[in-house]
Amino acid sequence: MDREWNIGEASKAASLPVKTIRYYEEIGLVIAPRSENGYRCYGDTEIHKLRFVQRARSLGFSIENCRTLLSLYDDKNRASKDVKKIAEEHLREVDAKIRELQSLQENLTHLVEHCAGDTRPDCPIIDDLSAPAIEARKTNPRIH
Amino acid sequence: MDREWNIGEASKAASLPVKTIRYYEEIGLVIAPRSENGYRCYGDTEIHKLRFVQRARSLGFSIENCRTLLSLYDDKNRASKDVKKIAEEHLREVDAKIRELQSLQENLTHLVEHCAGDTRPDCPIIDDLSAPAIEARKTNPRIH
DNA sequence: ATGGGGGCTCCAGTAGCTGGAGGGTCAAGG
DNA sequence: CCTTGACCCTCCAGCTACTGGAGCCCCCAT
């Protein structure tokens, strides 16, 4: 049937906020043609692409990865190894982030467990944060 | 002995980049007095504060949390429960983030395992991303 | 005097949106 | 025919926590 939708309907169809869809167009990710009144005009193809991006983003792929995945999605002669490579790289990043956060979690749990949490001023958390040395610590990952 | 240091020395003492220290001053986190030539001038107090923030940031506390923790650090009549509350809240956020990433990890691992990764165009990863429904999925967390 | 290694400020950019101002468009109801 | 309200549009600013660079000043050693 290839109906056409305006941005509000596309938003519901793709589970993406209107603002986000406009942003994706601005960065050249999914571009919709315009109708006479200047409104964006979404056909089946654009809706599919928006949903594709929505799903990829929900899996934590970066916008740049989404761009590459979209072009592979369009390319019917793509090799599955090209896609797999991106997914594996992303998976490695996710793994690394989990390990980093788990190390944080251990540190924080330890600190919280040793703090009385009452009305007295003595606080092992503050004491730890005020400790002089940096090098002496075991784990000290930077957060970004 | 309360020597005084310029920003480069403070940077080494606190394990923070010079740019970051200037940024912390700009946002009112740790402010150093100036010497006659306009250079920032760090005494023991400021160095301690910078190190405090460096450590808190490395534990993943937000800048705003660091601001609160610093004021509690300054306040010798603080109650340890005020500090503990911030740490516990942060720990809950870390826990939530880990769970979210683990869910991602499962999804991605599953996808990667089912992709041949060869030169043929068939790709279960692309197929999954192109799947029509959103609601039908089990897990679909947004990333921020 | 000159060269190098500091220091200074201000501006712009990163990722991925989100909110708001200020305005145009469209369909329904009075 | 006019108004109301729900849409749509663009442009600008802001969020987090920095980071990089330009263009300039300052201090010390040779």
Short mmCIF file of C-alpha atoms (C1' of nucleotides) in Angstrom, two decimals:
data_model
loop_
_atom_site.label_atom_id
_atom_site.label_comp_id
_atom_site.label_asym_id
_atom_site.label_seq_id
_atom_site.Cartn_x
_atom_site.Cartn_y
_atom_site.Cartn_z
CA MET A 1 0.00 0.00 0.00
CA ASP A 2 2.93 2.35 0.53
CA ARG A 3 0.99 4.97 2.38
CA GLU A 4 2.80 8.06 3.54
CA TRP A 5 3.08 9.35 7.04
CA ASN A 6 4.11 12.57 8.66
CA ILE A 7 6.66 12.73 11.43
CA GLY A 8 4.25 12.18 14.32
CA GLU A 9 3.00 8.93 12.83
CA ALA A 10 6.56 7.87 11.97
CA SER A 11 7.45 8.54 15.58
CA LYS A 12 4.85 6.05 16.80
CA ALA A 13 5.70 3.51 14.12
CA ALA A 14 9.41 3.56 14.92
CA SER A 15 9.18 4.11 18.70
CA LEU A 16 11.38 7.17 18.42
CA PRO A 17 10.70 10.71 19.67
CA VAL A 18 9.90 13.27 16.97
CA LYS A 19 12.92 15.33 18.00
CA THR A 20 15.19 12.33 17.60
CA ILE A 21 13.89 11.63 14.09
CA ARG A 22 14.59 15.23 13.09
CA TYR A 23 18.03 14.91 14.62
CA TYR A 24 18.72 11.73 12.64
CA GLU A 25 17.80 13.61 9.50
CA GLU A 26 20.04 16.53 10.44
CA ILE A 27 23.04 14.20 10.73
CA GLY A 28 22.12 12.48 7.46
CA LEU A 29 21.15 9.12 8.95
CA VAL A 30 17.56 8.81 7.70
CA ILE A 31 16.35 11.52 5.35
CA ALA A 32 12.69 11.92 4.41
CA PRO A 33 11.44 13.74 1.31
CA ARG A 34 9.12 16.70 1.90
CA SER A 35 5.57 17.24 0.80
CA GLU A 36 4.37 20.51 -0.71
CA ASN A 37 3.73 22.18 2.63
CA GLY A 38 7.27 21.43 3.78
CA TYR A 39 6.32 18.59 6.09
CA ARG A 40 8.54 15.52 6.19
CA CYS A 41 6.93 12.63 4.36
CA TYR A 42 7.74 9.07 5.45
CA GLY A 43 7.16 6.03 3.22
CA ASP A 44 7.68 2.37 4.09
CA THR A 45 11.40 2.54 3.34
CA GLU A 46 12.05 5.40 5.72
CA ILE A 47 9.95 3.83 8.46
CA HIS A 48 11.93 0.60 8.13
CA LYS A 49 15.19 2.49 8.38
CA LEU A 50 14.03 4.39 11.44
CA ARG A 51 13.01 1.14 13.13
CA PHE A 52 16.32 -0.38 12.15
CA VAL A 53 18.19 2.47 13.78
CA GLN A 54 15.93 2.41 16.85
CA ARG A 55 16.71 -1.27 17.38
CA ALA A 56 20.43 -0.85 16.74
CA ARG A 57 20.62 2.08 19.17
CA SER A 58 18.73 0.08 21.79
CA LEU A 59 21.49 -2.53 21.41
CA GLY A 60 23.97 0.22 22.18
CA PHE A 61 25.46 0.67 18.71
CA SER A 62 26.85 4.16 18.19
CA ILE A 63 25.36 6.47 15.60
CA GLU A 64 28.41 5.92 13.40
CA ASN A 65 27.96 2.17 13.68
CA CYS A 66 24.29 2.62 12.83
CA ARG A 67 25.32 4.52 9.73
CA THR A 68 27.56 1.67 8.62
CA LEU A 69 24.98 -0.98 9.50
CA LEU A 70 22.34 0.93 7.54
CA SER A 71 24.55 1.00 4.46
CA LEU A 72 25.16 -2.73 4.87
CA TYR A 73 21.41 -3.20 5.29
CA ASP A 74 20.89 -1.40 1.99
CA ASP A 75 23.65 -3.35 0.27
CA LYS A 76 22.18 -6.66 -0.80
CA ASN A 77 25.67 -7.95 -1.70
CA ARG A 78 27.15 -7.29 1.74
CA ALA A 79 29.24 -10.00 3.39
CA SER A 80 27.92 -11.11 6.76
CA LYS A 81 31.46 -10.91 8.15
CA ASP A 82 31.39 -7.12 7.76
CA VAL A 83 28.34 -6.95 9.96
CA LYS A 84 29.67 -9.50 12.41
CA LYS A 85 32.90 -7.55 12.79
CA ILE A 86 31.02 -4.45 13.94
CA ALA A 87 28.88 -6.45 16.34
CA GLU A 88 31.90 -8.23 17.81
CA GLU A 89 33.78 -5.00 18.30
CA HIS A 90 30.78 -3.50 20.05
CA LEU A 91 30.44 -6.61 22.19
CA ARG A 92 34.05 -6.25 23.29
CA GLU A 93 33.36 -2.67 24.32
CA VAL A 94 30.31 -3.77 26.28
CA ASP A 95 32.36 -6.49 28.00
CA ALA A 96 35.04 -3.98 28.95
CA LYS A 97 32.48 -1.53 30.32
CA ILE A 98 30.90 -4.24 32.44
CA ARG A 99 34.24 -5.19 33.94
CA GLU A 100 35.02 -1.55 34.68
CA LEU A 101 31.69 -1.04 36.39
CA GLN A 102 32.06 -4.25 38.38
CA SER A 103 35.36 -3.01 39.72
CA LEU A 104 33.65 0.23 40.72
CA GLN A 105 30.84 -1.75 42.29
CA GLU A 106 33.29 -3.66 44.47
CA ASN A 107 34.99 -0.48 45.64
CA LEU A 108 31.73 1.25 46.42
CA THR A 109 30.20 -1.74 48.15
CA HIS A 110 33.25 -2.00 50.33
CA LEU A 111 33.08 1.68 51.25
CA VAL A 112 29.35 1.66 51.96
CA GLU A 113 29.62 -1.46 54.12
CA HIS A 114 32.20 0.19 56.34
CA CYS A 115 30.29 3.39 56.92
CA ALA A 116 28.10 3.52 60.02
CA GLY A 117 25.67 5.87 58.32
CA ASP A 118 24.66 7.58 61.55
CA THR A 119 24.79 11.14 62.84
CA ARG A 120 28.44 11.05 63.84
CA PRO A 121 31.00 12.81 61.64
CA ASP A 122 33.40 9.86 61.29
CA CYS A 123 33.06 8.55 57.78
CA PRO A 124 35.27 5.93 56.12
CA ILE A 125 34.01 7.04 52.70
CA ILE A 126 35.28 10.58 53.17
CA ASP A 127 38.47 9.18 54.70
CA ASP A 128 39.06 7.01 51.68
CA LEU A 129 38.43 9.86 49.28
CA SER A 130 40.88 12.01 51.24
CA ALA A 131 43.60 9.37 51.28
CA PRO A 132 46.90 10.84 50.11
CA ALA A 133 48.26 8.29 47.64
CA ILE A 134 46.85 7.46 44.23
CA GLU A 135 49.47 5.02 42.97
CA ALA A 136 49.01 2.66 45.93
CA ARG A 137 45.49 1.68 44.89
CA LYS A 138 44.63 -1.53 43.14
CA THR A 139 41.90 -0.39 40.80
CA ASN A 140 41.35 3.10 39.63
CA PRO A 141 39.61 3.20 36.25
CA ARG A 142 38.58 6.47 34.66
CA ILE A 143 34.93 6.90 33.82
CA HIS A 144 33.67 8.44 30.60
CA MET B 1 55.43 23.59 55.33
CA ASP B 2 52.60 24.79 53.14
CA ARG B 3 54.57 25.40 49.99
CA GLU B 4 52.78 26.75 46.99
CA TRP B 5 52.56 25.22 43.55
CA ASN B 6 51.52 26.31 40.12
CA ILE B 7 49.05 24.39 38.01
CA GLY B 8 51.56 22.04 36.39
CA GLU B 9 52.82 20.84 39.75
CA ALA B 10 49.26 20.56 41.07
CA SER B 11 48.46 18.46 38.04
CA LYS B 12 51.14 15.94 38.94
CA ALA B 13 50.25 15.99 42.64
CA ALA B 14 46.57 15.33 42.00
CA SER B 15 46.91 13.08 38.93
CA LEU B 16 44.64 15.36 36.95
CA PRO B 17 45.29 17.00 33.58
CA VAL B 18 45.97 20.73 33.69
CA LYS B 19 42.95 21.37 31.48
CA THR B 20 40.72 19.46 33.86
CA ILE B 21 41.92 21.49 36.84
CA ARG B 22 41.13 24.72 35.01
CA TYR B 23 37.73 23.27 34.13
CA TYR B 24 37.06 22.41 37.77
CA GLU B 25 37.84 25.99 38.67
CA GLU B 26 35.56 27.31 35.92
CA ILE B 27 32.63 25.35 37.35
CA GLY B 28 33.47 26.47 40.87
CA LEU B 29 34.57 23.08 42.20
CA VAL B 30 38.11 23.87 43.33
CA ILE B 31 39.21 27.49 43.10
CA ALA B 32 42.82 28.55 43.51
CA PRO B 33 43.95 32.06 44.45
CA ARG B 34 46.22 33.83 41.97
CA SER B 35 49.72 35.09 42.42
CA GLU B 36 50.83 38.51 41.21
CA ASN B 37 51.59 37.39 37.70
CA GLY B 38 48.09 35.92 37.33
CA TYR B 39 49.17 32.30 37.72
CA ARG B 40 46.98 29.97 39.77
CA CYS B 41 48.57 29.27 43.10
CA TYR B 42 47.88 25.95 44.85
CA GLY B 43 48.42 25.38 48.57
CA ASP B 44 47.98 22.15 50.54
CA THR B 45 44.24 22.69 50.92
CA GLU B 46 43.62 23.00 47.20
CA ILE B 47 45.84 20.04 46.38
CA HIS B 48 43.90 17.93 48.88
CA LYS B 49 40.63 18.97 47.33
CA LEU B 50 41.84 18.20 43.84
CA ARG B 51 42.96 14.75 44.93
CA PHE B 52 39.64 14.23 46.68
CA VAL B 53 37.78 15.04 43.50
CA GLN B 54 40.12 12.93 41.38
CA ARG B 55 39.44 9.92 43.59
CA ALA B 56 35.70 10.53 43.73
CA ARG B 57 35.52 10.89 39.94
CA SER B 58 37.51 7.70 39.50
CA LEU B 59 34.81 6.01 41.58
CA GLY B 60 32.28 7.32 39.09
CA PHE B 61 30.70 10.04 41.23
CA SER B 62 29.24 12.83 39.11
CA ILE B 63 30.61 16.35 39.33
CA GLU B 64 27.52 17.40 41.26
CA ASN B 65 28.05 14.56 43.70
CA CYS B 66 31.68 15.60 44.02
CA ARG B 67 30.52 19.10 44.86
CA THR B 68 28.30 17.78 47.64
CA LEU B 69 30.96 15.38 48.91
CA LEU B 70 33.50 18.21 48.98
CA SER B 71 31.21 20.35 51.09
CA LEU B 72 30.68 17.40 53.43
CA TYR B 73 34.46 16.90 53.48
CA ASP B 74 34.83 20.52 54.56
CA ASP B 75 32.08 20.24 57.15
CA LYS B 76 33.61 18.68 60.26
CA ASN B 77 30.14 18.30 61.79
CA ARG B 78 28.74 16.28 58.91
CA ALA B 79 26.76 13.13 59.64
CA SER B 80 28.19 10.02 58.03
CA LYS B 81 24.70 9.05 56.89
CA ASP B 82 24.66 12.02 54.51
CA VAL B 83 27.77 10.71 52.81
CA LYS B 84 26.56 7.13 52.87
CA LYS B 85 23.31 8.12 51.21
CA ILE B 86 25.13 9.59 48.22
CA ALA B 87 27.38 6.56 47.92
CA GLU B 88 24.45 4.15 48.15
CA GLU B 89 22.50 6.05 45.52
CA HIS B 90 25.51 5.97 43.24
CA LEU B 91 25.97 2.27 43.90
CA ARG B 92 22.37 1.65 42.88
CA GLU B 93 23.02 3.47 39.62
CA VAL B 94 26.12 1.40 39.00
CA ASP B 95 24.17 -1.80 39.71
CA ALA B 96 21.44 -0.76 37.29
CA LYS B 97 23.95 0.11 34.60
CA ILE B 98 25.64 -3.27 34.97
CA ARG B 99 22.34 -5.11 34.62
CA GLU B 100 21.47 -3.08 31.56
CA LEU B 101 24.81 -3.82 29.94
CA GLN B 102 24.54 -7.51 30.79
CA SER B 103 21.20 -7.65 29.03
CA LEU B 104 22.84 -6.02 26.02
CA GLN B 105 25.70 -8.45 26.25
CA GLU B 106 23.31 -11.41 26.07
CA ASN B 107 21.52 -10.01 23.05
CA LEU B 108 24.72 -9.24 21.22
CA THR B 109 26.34 -12.56 22.05
CA HIS B 110 23.30 -14.35 20.76
CA LEU B 111 23.35 -12.37 17.52
CA VAL B 112 27.07 -12.80 16.95
CA GLU B 113 26.88 -16.56 17.62
CA HIS B 114 24.25 -16.99 14.93
CA CYS B 115 26.06 -15.09 12.24
CA ALA B 116 28.22 -17.12 9.90
CA GLY B 117 30.59 -14.21 9.38
CA ASP B 118 31.53 -15.25 5.86
CA THR B 119 31.28 -13.61 2.44
CA ARG B 120 27.61 -14.48 1.89
CA PRO B 121 25.00 -11.75 2.29
CA ASP B 122 22.70 -13.65 4.70
CA CYS B 123 23.09 -12.11 8.11
CA PRO B 124 20.99 -12.83 11.19
CA ILE B 125 22.21 -9.61 12.77
CA ILE B 126 20.80 -7.46 9.97
CA ASP B 127 17.67 -9.60 9.97
CA ASP B 128 17.15 -9.00 13.67
CA LEU B 129 17.69 -5.28 13.33
CA SER B 130 15.17 -5.21 10.48
CA ALA B 131 12.53 -7.19 12.35
CA PRO B 132 9.18 -5.35 12.28
CA ALA B 133 7.92 -5.46 15.85
CA ILE B 134 9.38 -3.70 18.85
CA GLU B 135 6.86 -4.68 21.50
CA ALA B 136 7.41 -8.40 20.93
CA ARG B 137 10.97 -8.27 22.27
CA LYS B 138 11.92 -9.37 25.72
CA THR B 139 14.55 -6.83 26.60
CA ASN B 140 15.05 -3.52 24.96
CA PRO B 141 16.75 -1.02 27.28
CA ARG B 142 17.65 2.46 26.12
CA ILE B 143 21.27 3.49 26.44
CA HIS B 144 22.43 6.89 27.62
"C1'" DA C 1 68.83 38.67 23.33
"C1'" DT C 2 66.71 34.55 22.53
"C1'" DG C 3 64.69 30.15 22.98
"C1'" DG C 4 61.89 26.91 25.30
"C1'" DG C 5 58.75 25.58 28.58
"C1'" DG C 6 55.59 27.03 31.32
"C1'" DG C 7 51.28 29.91 32.16
"C1'" DC C 8 46.85 32.61 30.62
"C1'" DT C 9 42.02 33.24 28.19
"C1'" DC C 10 38.64 32.27 24.84
"C1'" DC C 11 36.44 29.43 21.36
"C1'" DA C 12 34.98 25.16 19.47
"C1'" DG C 13 34.06 20.37 19.48
"C1'" DT C 14 32.89 15.66 21.36
"C1'" DA C 15 27.77 12.10 21.64
"C1'" DG C 16 23.17 12.04 21.25
"C1'" DC C 17 19.89 14.05 22.00
"C1'" DT C 18 16.24 17.46 24.50
"C1'" DG C 19 13.72 21.77 25.43
"C1'" DG C 20 11.99 26.07 24.08
"C1'" DA C 21 10.87 30.21 21.29
"C1'" DG C 22 8.48 31.87 17.51
"C1'" DG C 23 6.02 30.87 13.75
"C1'" DG C 24 3.20 28.26 9.72
"C1'" DT C 25 -0.58 24.57 8.50
"C1'" DC C 26 -4.65 21.96 8.74
"C1'" DA C 27 -9.15 20.09 10.08
"C1'" DA C 28 -13.16 20.53 12.96
"C1'" DG C 29 -16.62 23.14 15.47
"C1'" DG C 30 -19.44 27.34 16.22
"C1'" DC D 1 -15.83 32.72 8.05
"C1'" DC D 2 -13.30 32.55 12.17
"C1'" DT D 3 -11.23 30.40 15.86
"C1'" DT D 4 -9.14 26.76 18.42
"C1'" DG D 5 -5.99 23.20 19.05
"C1'" DA D 6 -3.05 19.78 17.38
"C1'" DC D 7 0.26 19.33 14.41
"C1'" DC D 8 4.41 20.80 11.77
"C1'" DC D 9 8.62 23.82 10.77
"C1'" DT D 10 13.48 26.07 11.88
"C1'" DC D 11 16.88 27.79 14.81
"C1'" DC D 12 19.22 28.28 19.15
"C1'" DA D 13 20.72 26.74 23.64
"C1'" DG D 14 21.87 23.30 26.97
"C1'" DC D 15 23.10 18.86 28.94
"C1'" DT D 16 28.12 15.87 30.83
"C1'" DA D 17 32.82 16.30 31.59
"C1'" DC D 18 36.08 17.38 29.51
"C1'" DT D 19 39.76 18.11 25.41
"C1'" DG D 20 42.23 20.56 21.72
"C1'" DG D 21 43.87 24.59 19.65
"C1'" DA D 22 44.95 29.54 18.71
"C1'" DG D 23 47.13 33.46 20.20
"C1'" DC D 24 49.23 35.61 23.72
"C1'" DC D 25 52.20 36.52 28.12
"C1'" DC D 26 55.90 35.25 31.49
"C1'" DC D 27 60.10 33.39 33.45
"C1'" DC D 28 64.60 31.33 33.43
"C1'" DA D 29 68.82 29.72 31.34
"C1'" DT D 30 72.21 30.31 27.89
#
